[in-house]
């Protein structure tokens, strides 16, 4: 449940009256002016958050949602997922005539601000959170403040946090079973070295398929690497240097898969005749290789579409924030 807030618009003058300070001091505190002490600024921010104060610029831009990243929103190892997800978000906000702004919390947020106050100052009414780092608790902290939010491409046990993610465990299992049915017994796994919920699911699908087929798991065939083309290339080199190399590999990330396919081409290894590869794709990565690889596919655009539609509908309707916990299935 969201915390109780005043129903009438809170003004800077009311904040000043509640705190026993001048309106000018309130304004300077909310704008991080160096003349205001940290203690005073903390008091002003806390009171503004408790009373639901929104600056005038924030009230004028209530038809904006934020796509929130804890750090940089674009990196090479994010691959095509972010652009596909953003395309879906942009399509989804059109229904309620909303706009989207991209927010880097690490760069822009003052540690003294609550998330709610920070987002109001940005002029956004709700946020879609992209966690990126598995250990981040930012989404849960935003939910605790009662600010409208949706976690995308991940899940959480937090009772107040809404989320949408892709369940890739079962189709990862099916992909490995496909390799087993082709006669492979030495099947390797190339997995992201940052084990978030998605990559944990994909690893678990691999392990589950081997167990059900009665194939003993060989730790030497589990390769962790950065989600990049270089990571895929180095994984191929490491696997093929083993005394008993694999005959097939399942890669859990698109960039790693493309890097592995390119490395095989450079080394003169025929795929799939000499080495079978199944990968992961959340965009058009398969079009970047020859031959096109078999893949487990998630629809990043659809996740973005559904997340932004849900959030903007909730904001447009007003009232209490309903619960939304949804997963999408992959295909292959």
Coordinates of C-alpha atoms in Angstrom, one line a residue:
X1 CA 0.0 0.0 0.0
X2 CA 1.2 3.5 -0.7
X3 CA 1.9 5.8 2.3
X4 CA -0.9 8.3 3.1
X5 CA -0.4 11.7 1.5
X6 CA -2.3 15.0 1.7
X7 CA -5.1 15.3 -0.8
X8 CA -4.7 19.1 -1.3
X9 CA -1.7 20.4 -3.3
X10 CA 1.2 21.1 -0.9
X11 CA 3.1 24.3 -1.5
X12 CA 6.6 25.5 -0.7
X13 CA 5.0 28.0 1.7
X14 CA 3.2 25.2 3.6
X15 CA 6.5 23.3 3.8
X16 CA 8.2 26.4 5.2
X17 CA 5.4 26.9 7.8
X18 CA 5.6 23.2 8.9
X19 CA 9.4 23.4 9.3
X20 CA 9.6 27.0 10.7
X21 CA 11.9 28.2 8.0
X22 CA 11.6 30.6 5.1
X23 CA 10.2 29.8 1.7
X24 CA 13.6 30.8 0.2
X25 CA 15.3 28.2 2.4
X26 CA 12.9 25.5 1.3
X27 CA 13.6 26.4 -2.4
X28 CA 17.3 26.4 -1.9
X29 CA 17.2 23.1 0.0
X30 CA 15.1 21.4 -2.7
X31 CA 17.6 22.6 -5.4
X32 CA 20.7 21.4 -3.4
X33 CA 22.0 25.0 -2.9
X34 CA 25.4 24.9 -1.2
X35 CA 24.3 27.5 1.4
X36 CA 21.9 25.1 3.0
X37 CA 23.3 22.7 5.6
X38 CA 22.9 19.0 5.0
X39 CA 20.7 18.7 8.2
X40 CA 18.3 21.4 7.0
X41 CA 18.1 19.9 3.5
X42 CA 17.4 16.5 4.9
X43 CA 14.5 17.9 7.0
X44 CA 13.1 19.7 4.0
X45 CA 13.3 16.7 1.7
X46 CA 11.8 14.4 4.3
X47 CA 8.9 16.7 5.0
X48 CA 8.3 17.3 1.2
X49 CA 8.2 13.5 0.7
X50 CA 5.8 13.0 3.6
X51 CA 3.4 15.7 2.3
X52 CA 3.6 14.6 -1.3
X53 CA 5.1 18.0 -2.4
X54 CA 5.6 18.3 -6.2
X55 CA 7.3 21.3 -7.8
X56 CA 5.4 23.2 -10.4
X57 CA 7.4 21.7 -13.2
X58 CA 6.4 18.2 -11.9
X59 CA 2.8 19.1 -11.8
X60 CA 2.9 20.3 -15.4
X61 CA 4.4 17.0 -16.7
X62 CA 2.2 14.4 -15.2
X63 CA 2.1 12.5 -18.5
X64 CA 5.7 11.4 -18.3
X65 CA 7.1 8.0 -17.0
X66 CA 10.7 7.3 -16.4
X67 CA 12.8 4.3 -17.6
X68 CA 15.1 4.0 -14.7
X69 CA 18.6 2.5 -14.7
X70 CA 20.8 2.3 -11.6
X71 CA 23.9 3.4 -13.7
X72 CA 24.5 3.9 -17.4
X73 CA 21.5 3.0 -19.6
X74 CA 23.6 1.9 -22.6
X75 CA 26.5 -0.5 -22.6
X76 CA 27.9 -2.9 -25.3
X77 CA 27.1 -6.0 -23.2
X78 CA 23.4 -5.1 -23.1
X79 CA 23.1 -6.1 -26.7
X80 CA 19.8 -5.6 -28.6
X81 CA 17.6 -6.2 -25.5
X82 CA 17.5 -2.5 -24.4
X83 CA 16.6 -1.1 -27.8
X84 CA 13.9 -3.7 -28.4
X85 CA 12.5 -3.1 -24.9
X86 CA 12.5 0.6 -25.4
X87 CA 10.7 0.3 -28.7
X88 CA 8.0 -1.6 -26.9
X89 CA 7.8 1.0 -24.1
X90 CA 7.4 3.8 -26.6
X91 CA 4.6 1.9 -28.4
X92 CA 2.9 1.2 -25.1
X93 CA 2.8 4.8 -23.8
X94 CA 1.0 6.0 -26.9
X95 CA -2.3 4.5 -25.7
X96 CA -2.6 7.0 -22.8
X97 CA -0.6 9.7 -24.6
X98 CA 2.4 9.6 -22.2
X99 CA 6.0 10.4 -22.8
X100 CA 9.2 8.6 -21.6
X101 CA 12.4 10.0 -20.1
X102 CA 15.5 7.8 -19.4
X103 CA 17.0 8.3 -15.9
X104 CA 20.5 7.4 -14.6
X105 CA 20.0 7.3 -10.8
X106 CA 23.7 7.1 -10.0
X107 CA 24.5 10.2 -12.0
X108 CA 21.5 12.4 -11.1
X109 CA 20.1 11.5 -7.7
X110 CA 21.4 13.3 -4.6
X111 CA 21.8 10.7 -1.8
X112 CA 19.8 12.9 0.6
X113 CA 16.7 12.7 -1.7
X114 CA 14.1 10.0 -1.4
X115 CA 13.3 8.3 -4.7
X116 CA 9.9 9.8 -4.7
X117 CA 11.2 13.3 -4.3
X118 CA 13.8 12.7 -6.9
X119 CA 11.3 11.4 -9.4
X120 CA 8.9 14.3 -8.8
X121 CA 11.7 16.8 -9.4
X122 CA 12.3 15.0 -12.7
X123 CA 8.6 15.5 -13.5
X124 CA 7.7 11.8 -13.8
X125 CA 4.5 10.2 -12.4
X126 CA 5.7 6.6 -12.4
X127 CA 8.8 4.5 -13.4
X128 CA 9.8 1.3 -15.1
X129 CA 12.9 0.0 -13.4
X130 CA 15.7 -2.0 -15.2
X131 CA 17.7 -3.6 -12.4
X132 CA 20.9 -4.6 -14.4
X133 CA 22.8 -5.6 -11.2
X134 CA 21.4 -8.6 -9.4
X135 CA 22.3 -7.2 -6.0
X136 CA 20.5 -3.9 -6.5
X137 CA 17.6 -3.2 -4.2
X138 CA 16.6 0.1 -5.8
X139 CA 13.3 -1.3 -7.2
X140 CA 12.3 -2.6 -3.7
X141 CA 13.1 0.7 -2.1
X142 CA 11.0 2.6 -4.6
X143 CA 8.1 0.3 -4.0
X144 CA 8.5 0.8 -0.2
X145 CA 8.0 4.5 -0.7
X146 CA 4.7 3.8 -2.5
X147 CA 5.8 5.4 -5.8
X148 CA 4.2 3.8 -8.9
X149 CA 6.8 1.5 -10.4
X150 CA 7.2 -1.7 -12.4
X151 CA 10.3 -3.9 -12.5
X152 CA 11.0 -5.2 -16.0
X153 CA 13.0 -8.3 -17.1
X154 CA 13.4 -9.5 -13.5
X155 CA 11.3 -10.7 -10.6
X156 CA 11.2 -10.1 -6.8
X157 CA 9.6 -11.6 -3.7
X158 CA 8.9 -8.1 -2.4
X159 CA 5.2 -7.9 -1.7
X160 CA 4.8 -4.3 -2.9
X161 CA 6.8 -4.6 -6.1
X162 CA 5.2 -5.2 -9.5
X163 CA 7.2 -6.9 -12.2
X164 CA 7.2 -8.5 -15.6
X165 CA 9.9 -11.0 -16.7
X166 CA 10.6 -13.8 -19.1
X167 CA 10.5 -17.4 -17.9
X168 CA 13.4 -19.0 -19.8
X169 CA 14.0 -22.1 -17.7
X170 CA 11.7 -24.6 -19.5
X171 CA 12.7 -23.5 -23.0
X172 CA 16.4 -23.6 -22.0
X173 CA 15.7 -27.2 -20.9
X174 CA 14.0 -28.0 -24.2
X175 CA 17.0 -26.5 -26.1
X176 CA 19.4 -28.8 -24.3
X177 CA 17.1 -31.7 -24.7
X178 CA 17.1 -31.0 -28.5
X179 CA 20.9 -31.4 -28.4
X180 CA 20.6 -34.6 -26.4
X181 CA 18.1 -36.0 -29.0
X182 CA 20.7 -35.2 -31.7
X183 CA 23.0 -37.6 -29.9
X184 CA 25.2 -35.2 -28.0
X185 CA 26.5 -36.2 -24.5
X186 CA 29.3 -33.7 -24.1
X187 CA 27.2 -30.5 -23.9
X188 CA 28.8 -27.3 -22.6
X189 CA 27.1 -24.2 -21.1
X190 CA 28.3 -20.7 -21.8
X191 CA 26.6 -18.5 -19.2
X192 CA 26.9 -14.8 -18.2
X193 CA 29.4 -14.2 -15.4
X194 CA 26.8 -12.0 -13.7
X195 CA 24.1 -14.5 -12.6
X196 CA 20.8 -12.6 -12.4
X197 CA 17.5 -14.4 -12.3
X198 CA 17.3 -14.8 -16.1
X199 CA 20.7 -16.5 -16.4
X200 CA 20.1 -18.5 -13.3
X201 CA 16.9 -19.9 -15.0
X202 CA 18.8 -20.7 -18.1
X203 CA 21.6 -22.5 -16.2
X204 CA 19.0 -24.4 -14.2
X205 CA 17.3 -25.5 -17.4
X206 CA 20.6 -26.8 -18.7
X207 CA 21.2 -28.7 -15.4
X208 CA 17.7 -30.1 -15.3
X209 CA 17.9 -31.4 -18.9
X210 CA 21.2 -33.2 -18.2
X211 CA 19.9 -34.7 -14.9
X212 CA 16.7 -36.1 -16.6
X213 CA 18.7 -37.6 -19.4
X214 CA 21.0 -39.3 -16.9
X215 CA 24.1 -37.3 -18.1
X216 CA 26.6 -36.4 -15.4
X217 CA 27.3 -32.7 -15.1
X218 CA 31.0 -32.0 -15.9
X219 CA 32.1 -28.7 -14.2
X220 CA 34.7 -28.2 -16.9
X221 CA 31.9 -27.7 -19.4
X222 CA 30.4 -24.7 -17.5
X223 CA 32.0 -21.5 -18.7
X224 CA 31.2 -18.1 -17.2
X225 CA 32.2 -15.1 -19.3
X226 CA 31.1 -11.5 -19.9
X227 CA 28.1 -11.1 -22.1
X228 CA 30.0 -9.9 -25.1
X229 CA 31.4 -11.1 -28.4
X230 CA 34.8 -11.4 -26.9
X231 CA 33.3 -13.5 -24.1
X232 CA 31.8 -15.9 -26.6
X233 CA 35.1 -16.1 -28.6
X234 CA 37.1 -16.9 -25.4
X235 CA 34.5 -19.5 -24.3
X236 CA 35.0 -21.4 -27.6
X237 CA 38.8 -21.3 -27.2
X238 CA 38.6 -22.5 -23.6
X239 CA 36.2 -25.3 -24.4
X240 CA 38.0 -26.6 -27.5
X241 CA 41.3 -26.6 -25.6
X242 CA 39.9 -29.2 -23.1
X243 CA 41.3 -32.8 -23.3
X244 CA 37.8 -34.0 -24.0
X245 CA 36.0 -31.0 -25.7
X246 CA 32.3 -30.7 -26.0
X247 CA 30.4 -31.5 -29.2
X248 CA 27.7 -29.0 -28.5
X249 CA 27.3 -25.7 -26.5
X250 CA 24.3 -23.8 -25.2
X251 CA 25.0 -20.0 -24.8
X252 CA 22.7 -18.0 -22.6
X253 CA 23.3 -14.6 -24.1
X254 CA 22.9 -13.2 -27.6
X255 CA 26.2 -11.3 -27.7
X256 CA 28.1 -14.3 -26.4
X257 CA 26.4 -16.6 -29.0
X258 CA 27.3 -14.3 -31.9
X259 CA 30.9 -14.0 -30.6
X260 CA 31.1 -17.8 -30.4
X261 CA 29.8 -18.3 -34.0
X262 CA 32.2 -15.8 -35.4
X263 CA 35.1 -17.5 -33.5
X264 CA 34.2 -20.8 -35.0
X265 CA 34.2 -19.2 -38.5
X266 CA 37.7 -17.8 -37.9
X267 CA 39.0 -21.2 -36.6
X268 CA 37.4 -23.0 -39.5
X269 CA 35.0 -25.0 -37.4
X270 CA 31.9 -25.9 -39.2
X271 CA 28.7 -25.3 -37.3
X272 CA 26.7 -27.5 -36.8
X273 CA 28.6 -30.3 -38.6
X274 CA 31.7 -30.1 -36.2
X275 CA 30.1 -28.3 -33.3
X276 CA 26.5 -27.7 -32.5
X277 CA 25.5 -24.4 -31.0
X278 CA 22.2 -23.3 -29.5
X279 CA 22.0 -19.7 -28.4
X280 CA 19.8 -17.0 -26.9
X281 CA 18.2 -14.2 -28.9
X282 CA 16.1 -11.2 -27.8
X283 CA 16.3 -9.2 -31.0
X284 CA 17.8 -10.0 -34.4
X285 CA 21.1 -11.4 -33.3
X286 CA 20.5 -14.6 -35.4
X287 CA 20.7 -12.5 -38.5
X288 CA 24.2 -11.5 -37.7
X289 CA 25.7 -15.0 -38.1
X290 CA 26.2 -17.6 -40.8
X291 CA 24.6 -20.0 -40.6
X292 CA 21.8 -18.6 -38.5
X293 CA 21.9 -20.3 -35.2
X294 CA 19.0 -22.1 -33.4
X295 CA 18.0 -20.0 -30.4
X296 CA 15.8 -19.6 -27.4
X297 CA 14.0 -16.3 -28.0
X298 CA 12.4 -13.8 -25.6
X299 CA 10.3 -10.9 -26.8
X300 CA 11.9 -7.9 -25.2
X301 CA 9.6 -5.5 -27.2
X302 CA 6.5 -7.2 -25.9
X303 CA 7.7 -6.9 -22.3
X304 CA 8.3 -3.2 -22.8
X305 CA 4.9 -2.8 -24.4
X306 CA 3.0 -4.5 -21.6
X307 CA 5.0 -2.8 -18.8
X308 CA 4.3 0.7 -20.2
X309 CA 0.7 0.0 -20.9
X310 CA 0.1 -1.2 -17.4
X311 CA 1.9 1.7 -15.7
X312 CA 0.3 4.4 -17.8
X313 CA -3.2 2.9 -17.4
X314 CA -2.7 2.9 -13.6
X315 CA -1.5 6.5 -13.6
X316 CA -4.3 7.7 -15.9
X317 CA -6.9 6.0 -13.7
X318 CA -5.5 7.3 -10.4
X319 CA -6.3 5.7 -7.1
X320 CA -4.6 2.7 -5.4
X321 CA -1.9 0.8 -7.3
X322 CA -3.0 -2.7 -8.1
X323 CA -0.7 -5.7 -8.0
X324 CA 0.8 -6.9 -11.3
X325 CA 3.1 -9.9 -11.5
X326 CA 3.5 -11.5 -14.9
X327 CA 5.9 -13.7 -16.8
X328 CA 6.2 -14.1 -20.5
X329 CA 7.3 -17.4 -22.1
X330 CA 10.2 -17.7 -24.5
X331 CA 10.2 -19.7 -27.7
X332 CA 12.8 -21.4 -29.8

